[in-house]
Amino acid sequence: MADRDLRLPLGVGVLVLLVAYATLVPWVAGVDDRVTDFSAARLAPSPGHPFGTDSAGRDLFVRTAAGLRVSLLIAVVCAALSTVLGAVVGAVSAAAGGWVDRLVMRLVDGINAVPHLLLGIVLVALFRGSLVAIVASIALTHWTQVARIVRAEVLSLRDRPHVDAAVLGGASRWRVVHRHLLPAALPQALVAAVLLLPHAVWHESTLSFLGLGLPPHRPSLGTLLEEARSSLLLGGWWTLLFPALSLVLTTLAVAAVGSGVRQRISAPRRGATLR
Amino acid sequence: MTAAPPALRRDPAPAASPGTRATPAPRPSRRRAAARMAVRRLAFAVPVVLGVAVGVFALAAASPFDPLAGYLGDRYLTASQDVQDRIADELGTDRPWYLHLLGWLGDLLTGDLGTSRSFGQPVVSVVAERLPWTMLLVGVALVLAVVLALVLGSWAAARRGGWVDRVVTPLCLLLQGTPPFVVALGAVAVFGVGLSWLPVAGLTDAGAALSAGQVATHLVLPATVLALSQLPWLLLSVRQSLLGSLAEDHVTGARSRGLAERTVVLRHALPTALLPFVTVLGTRLAELVVGAVLVEEVFSWPGLAQAVVTSATELDFPLLAVLTLLTTVAVLLGSLLADVATVLLDPRVRADG
Amino acid sequence: MHVPLRATGGLVATAAVLTTLSACSAPGTASDGADTRRLVLADAYEPEPFNPVGGHGETGSSKVYDGLVRLGGGTGLPELEPALATELPRDDGTATTWTVPLRDGVRFSDGSTFDAADVVATYSAVLDPASASPIAGNYAMIDRVEAVDERTVAFRLAYPYAPFPTKLLLGIAPSEALETPGPAEESALNTAPIGTGPFLLSERRGDRTVYTANPDHWGGEPEVRELVVVYVPDDNTRAQRMAAGEFDGTTLPPLIADTMADAEGLTVVGHPSADHRSVSLPAGDPVTGDPAIRLALNSAVDREAMVTDILGGHGTPSYTPVPAVFGDSHDPDAAFRHDPDAARARLGAAGWVPGDDGIRVRDGVRAEFTLMYFPEETLRRDLAQAFASDALAVGIEVDLAAVARPEFRPRIPVDAGLLGGGDVPYDPDTQLYAALHSSYTRPGVGGPFDNPGDLADPAVDAALDAARRSTDPATRAAAYRTVQQRFVANPPAVQLVFLEHVYVLADGDWAGTEPVLEPHAHGVSWGPWWNLRDWRYTG
């Protein structure tokens, strides 16, 4: 892995391309995805349809873009919600200390003890087809990692001189958290948010794949892959390949960006401890 | 420079698993400490399990879900209202949720878990019938993943930049970016549809008697896919911690004493590197269970994980509730085992927490 | 000489894609060697609990129970033939009391003797509120069941009901097993059935159910000695395993089944059904309740294209709920032509004019409505998408909504739904009465799926009632033709297609397959295997 330094720019580049594909293509193509033509179903890739067509005769180049857009949008919302929730809980927990901290950490352990997808399945099964349920099932299970990171960061910052100074200067505990600790922990929280994105994309696509997430007529990476299962038997390998490829690329690009950024943020300290 | 941390690791601080903290401490009796920790963790498990039960029942009550639908199936759509009311009354599905929960907990204590509507069998027999197959699948996958991770991970670390490292490490990163169900679909497309090498579904060929050979051939693809879904995290963790420990003083010392590289890696570096590996293993257990859900679904493996999806899609509440609890308990036990192993293995870990 | 499955009844030309393949081709691993008298089938559905009171085998498809009557085969409307009855039931001239003489010397699988008490116990248990039987509503015409003597039962009905013999397909369980009243869901019969049927349940393990021939069956021991049914819910998996030669047969979606039409040793068979798909149109909505919109939608949808492209040709267009198989009761002129221009003209004439976005508007109301479908059924998903696309072409916007069963039901009076029908298809009455009679529009009568479009046409009511009360075939047929004419003049729904249920069979040494009109339910209880008791070994 000699080219680690390339990972960040490469990840950013791929991600920008993917986001551009997801947002621009459906818009430029101007295809009404309510219009179907079943007589043109499952056409192989051709110059007219570079990714082929799906089981309802829609162009897959456009539909994959639309699916990616939906999946990314859900993922961004989920990651943002979990990050806010996690950052608040983590900071409060670390600042409050004592039994509050212990209780919160037990709660975090408790939530982590239950497989997240299972919680998601239960939640989404009981509130079938509801977008709120999908978002909630992801956000409510993924905030714990952010909470841990932020808590650890706040704990390590608490003993820094400027914080001590603020405390000695008579600032209230909450003011210290608000003014000094939270801003300092923010970069770590943001990295955590970025790293949550692929999880959220996975989670959504998995739920949709199992038939519990988005409705089948709505394009998302999960619903497209679920549809690919039957198209595969009818010879439509392209229905699996292109959505799967965009899912994997998205995950890898986001992961590269996240770990690249984290490397940069923590490089000085990490270098000191490991060398 | 060290290897990059696994990109999608759930917990960025590998040593910070619940209940362990890497601080130097005296070790009066590691075993007693481990036992104390186990008891404390078990005590912690009870409220978690109870919390999950309360959560599931409360959610069910708040949802628009009607348990009758699971019982009536297609007929739910056509049965008239008074028929429905009568059935609801007979089955007691119209009680408030906390009474339902209390009744259910009482039944749980007596071992009567109710009847699974989607399987038309008592929940107990659904579990008894399917649990062994899930254990087999998960067990084989876990062993496979651990062995592969240790062998390939050590190899990649010991010969850093060698061909194994250059092949395996990027492959792991790619796998980390691929959801298990996509791996499973790909395996079906290639080995099932394309090459027709291996059976892609079920426990045995249809109609064939249940035999070890049959099950073994049917186990190959699902177990491999499940192992692959967890392999990157385990392998990269072995590789990374081994690289770390290879740089430690006692290893450098051993090497300077002129010991063979093989001995240095296996005897001196690997034991230290195993600790974080066991911890990562503990944190991956939940993901392994999740992977089992997807793998069983794609490969029609008649295990409990598949029943999770069935009970969820058919809103078979009695079964769904039991399976949720069962999974929680399994994951709690698994991570407890991992932590006990960590305490027993590592003199430096203090078992408080 | 091995004869590949011979269709004695003559398969409908459109129904069957029969590839007559030469004799000795390997039939696949499942039926090799010593297992030649065994069949291994894959089903898409788990076997339902084996309790007749819980609804098992209501339409006569049970392998382990016999009804008083059973279905005969053929491409037309099936004739009923006596099973546990010695002859078909006779009514008292008013169709309100039906007397059935019972077969002598029949034994249940537990050794007990079959008599009138068992018939009384089974039907009483279905009607007993304590059983919470999900099929009780289908037997609501029965006032009481009496044992006239040990070998005769009498059914006394609350109102005249000409098609009553079709209600005698229900499997009969021994009275001993039904002695204690209680929910059907908890009965021991669910897992340990006790029946008189041609097969015995010998194993139920995980994904497989094994039946063995009943040596003491009153009709003789079936030549199919063992039947293994494997539960494989996923269509794709089932198709792969079928193609790999694991099964002797399975049920598949039409397009996937057709990929195997050319495979050596495999035969694709379609069975006609009264199973239809339609779009319900709630009457209370200003859009879906509007007669012009209803008529326009009926001419806007391209049913032929749906049959060709979505069903792969395995089906027929449906204009009313009555399929052609009902013979004289079917009116071939009660149909719609695919004509989007006519639909546009009709909408324009009724005051629905296109707005800026192409969607029509009248008095500030947009021609827009929601159509619900079950997310897990790809056929309904595709039909819903095609319907929405066709409607959009004439300026009506259809918003699709994937709605799971529990939520679907209460929304039926409010939103359009992609419905299936034809659950109990052996008489036009069961196909039409609850679907179109105005009494089902009153609150509390029936369920929301009964007459979902709230049709209230006195002429339709009168014809439905006349047909139900009369036992004269000509009178009944005329009445049902009237119903269809009224239906197309003022459609309460958009009927889309009648499905052909499609099956794939591995060629084997068996003769005796015959088509049969199938109900909404399908799977390997139906298909070529519905009359497994009559299959003959030719190897």
PDB file of C-alpha atoms in Angstrom, chain B residues 117-206:
ATOM      1  CA  ARG B 117     -48.089 -18.360  12.342  1.00  0.00           C
ATOM      2  CA  SER B 118     -45.900 -18.289   9.295  1.00  0.00           C
ATOM      3  CA  PHE B 119     -44.528 -21.762   9.950  1.00  0.00           C
ATOM      4  CA  GLY B 120     -47.674 -23.273  11.461  1.00  0.00           C
ATOM      5  CA  GLN B 121     -45.590 -24.838  14.202  1.00  0.00           C
ATOM      6  CA  PRO B 122     -44.832 -24.041  17.819  1.00  0.00           C
ATOM      7  CA  VAL B 123     -42.065 -21.456  17.988  1.00  0.00           C
ATOM      8  CA  VAL B 124     -40.011 -23.899  20.045  1.00  0.00           C
ATOM      9  CA  SER B 125     -39.981 -26.465  17.280  1.00  0.00           C
ATOM     10  CA  VAL B 126     -39.168 -23.869  14.622  1.00  0.00           C
ATOM     11  CA  VAL B 127     -36.157 -22.877  16.704  1.00  0.00           C
ATOM     12  CA  ALA B 128     -35.178 -26.456  17.514  1.00  0.00           C
ATOM     13  CA  GLU B 129     -35.408 -27.445  13.867  1.00  0.00           C
ATOM     14  CA  ARG B 130     -33.477 -24.525  12.460  1.00  0.00           C
ATOM     15  CA  LEU B 131     -30.966 -23.524  15.103  1.00  0.00           C
ATOM     16  CA  PRO B 132     -28.577 -26.431  14.428  1.00  0.00           C
ATOM     17  CA  TRP B 133     -28.312 -25.529  10.738  1.00  0.00           C
ATOM     18  CA  THR B 134     -27.546 -21.922  11.535  1.00  0.00           C
ATOM     19  CA  MET B 135     -24.952 -23.000  14.103  1.00  0.00           C
ATOM     20  CA  LEU B 136     -23.375 -25.265  11.516  1.00  0.00           C
ATOM     21  CA  LEU B 137     -23.256 -22.526   8.900  1.00  0.00           C
ATOM     22  CA  VAL B 138     -22.003 -19.838  11.265  1.00  0.00           C
ATOM     23  CA  GLY B 139     -19.551 -22.199  12.952  1.00  0.00           C
ATOM     24  CA  VAL B 140     -17.972 -23.401   9.731  1.00  0.00           C
ATOM     25  CA  ALA B 141     -17.832 -19.868   8.357  1.00  0.00           C
ATOM     26  CA  LEU B 142     -16.256 -18.572  11.551  1.00  0.00           C
ATOM     27  CA  VAL B 143     -13.585 -21.267  11.630  1.00  0.00           C
ATOM     28  CA  LEU B 144     -12.872 -20.725   7.965  1.00  0.00           C
ATOM     29  CA  ALA B 145     -12.622 -16.970   8.399  1.00  0.00           C
ATOM     30  CA  VAL B 146     -10.382 -17.254  11.465  1.00  0.00           C
ATOM     31  CA  VAL B 147      -8.021 -19.756   9.854  1.00  0.00           C
ATOM     32  CA  LEU B 148      -7.795 -17.775   6.635  1.00  0.00           C
ATOM     33  CA  ALA B 149      -7.312 -14.533   8.516  1.00  0.00           C
ATOM     34  CA  LEU B 150      -4.528 -15.933  10.678  1.00  0.00           C
ATOM     35  CA  VAL B 151      -2.692 -17.682   7.870  1.00  0.00           C
ATOM     36  CA  LEU B 152      -3.022 -15.033   5.189  1.00  0.00           C
ATOM     37  CA  GLY B 153      -2.790 -12.136   7.645  1.00  0.00           C
ATOM     38  CA  SER B 154       0.467 -13.407   9.173  1.00  0.00           C
ATOM     39  CA  TRP B 155       1.830 -14.165   5.761  1.00  0.00           C
ATOM     40  CA  ALA B 156       0.945 -10.715   4.464  1.00  0.00           C
ATOM     41  CA  ALA B 157       2.534  -9.071   7.490  1.00  0.00           C
ATOM     42  CA  ALA B 158       5.644 -11.237   7.625  1.00  0.00           C
ATOM     43  CA  ARG B 159       6.341 -10.723   3.932  1.00  0.00           C
ATOM     44  CA  ARG B 160       5.149  -7.196   3.750  1.00  0.00           C
ATOM     45  CA  GLY B 161       4.918  -6.019   0.172  1.00  0.00           C
ATOM     46  CA  GLY B 162       5.319  -9.606  -1.053  1.00  0.00           C
ATOM     47  CA  TRP B 163       2.916 -11.035  -3.577  1.00  0.00           C
ATOM     48  CA  VAL B 164       0.508 -12.389  -0.964  1.00  0.00           C
ATOM     49  CA  ASP B 165       0.341  -9.001   0.661  1.00  0.00           C
ATOM     50  CA  ARG B 166      -0.119  -7.254  -2.665  1.00  0.00           C
ATOM     51  CA  VAL B 167      -2.945  -9.592  -3.683  1.00  0.00           C
ATOM     52  CA  VAL B 168      -4.716 -10.169  -0.395  1.00  0.00           C
ATOM     53  CA  THR B 169      -4.728  -6.695   1.073  1.00  0.00           C
ATOM     54  CA  PRO B 170      -6.377  -4.873  -1.849  1.00  0.00           C
ATOM     55  CA  LEU B 171      -8.835  -7.773  -2.194  1.00  0.00           C
ATOM     56  CA  CYS B 172      -9.763  -7.303   1.440  1.00  0.00           C
ATOM     57  CA  LEU B 173     -10.346  -3.615   0.902  1.00  0.00           C
ATOM     58  CA  LEU B 174     -12.555  -4.458  -2.067  1.00  0.00           C
ATOM     59  CA  LEU B 175     -14.486  -7.011  -0.027  1.00  0.00           C
ATOM     60  CA  GLN B 176     -14.971  -4.472   2.724  1.00  0.00           C
ATOM     61  CA  GLY B 177     -16.754  -2.349   0.197  1.00  0.00           C
ATOM     62  CA  THR B 178     -19.049  -5.125  -0.983  1.00  0.00           C
ATOM     63  CA  PRO B 179     -22.181  -5.987   0.999  1.00  0.00           C
ATOM     64  CA  PRO B 180     -22.529  -9.717   1.759  1.00  0.00           C
ATOM     65  CA  PHE B 181     -25.644 -10.067  -0.367  1.00  0.00           C
ATOM     66  CA  VAL B 182     -23.782  -8.769  -3.401  1.00  0.00           C
ATOM     67  CA  VAL B 183     -21.000 -11.288  -2.773  1.00  0.00           C
ATOM     68  CA  ALA B 184     -23.660 -13.972  -2.435  1.00  0.00           C
ATOM     69  CA  LEU B 185     -25.409 -12.929  -5.644  1.00  0.00           C
ATOM     70  CA  GLY B 186     -22.084 -12.874  -7.444  1.00  0.00           C
ATOM     71  CA  ALA B 187     -21.257 -16.370  -6.158  1.00  0.00           C
ATOM     72  CA  VAL B 188     -24.637 -17.633  -7.348  1.00  0.00           C
ATOM     73  CA  ALA B 189     -24.202 -15.971 -10.729  1.00  0.00           C
ATOM     74  CA  VAL B 190     -20.746 -17.405 -11.268  1.00  0.00           C
ATOM     75  CA  PHE B 191     -20.740 -20.818  -9.571  1.00  0.00           C
ATOM     76  CA  GLY B 192     -24.431 -21.615  -9.776  1.00  0.00           C
ATOM     77  CA  VAL B 193     -25.771 -20.145 -13.005  1.00  0.00           C
ATOM     78  CA  GLY B 194     -22.559 -19.704 -14.969  1.00  0.00           C
ATOM     79  CA  LEU B 195     -20.446 -22.745 -14.136  1.00  0.00           C
ATOM     80  CA  SER B 196     -22.983 -25.005 -12.404  1.00  0.00           C
ATOM     81  CA  TRP B 197     -20.219 -26.318 -10.149  1.00  0.00           C
ATOM     82  CA  LEU B 198     -21.920 -26.219  -6.818  1.00  0.00           C
ATOM     83  CA  PRO B 199     -25.459 -26.412  -5.537  1.00  0.00           C
ATOM     84  CA  VAL B 200     -26.707 -22.942  -4.697  1.00  0.00           C
ATOM     85  CA  ALA B 201     -29.673 -23.665  -2.483  1.00  0.00           C
ATOM     86  CA  GLY B 202     -31.065 -25.802   0.250  1.00  0.00           C
ATOM     87  CA  LEU B 203     -29.579 -28.283   2.642  1.00  0.00           C
ATOM     88  CA  THR B 204     -29.534 -31.313   0.382  1.00  0.00           C
ATOM     89  CA  ASP B 205     -30.493 -32.051  -3.165  1.00  0.00           C
ATOM     90  CA  ALA B 206     -34.231 -32.206  -3.283  1.00  0.00           C
TER      91      ALA B 206
END
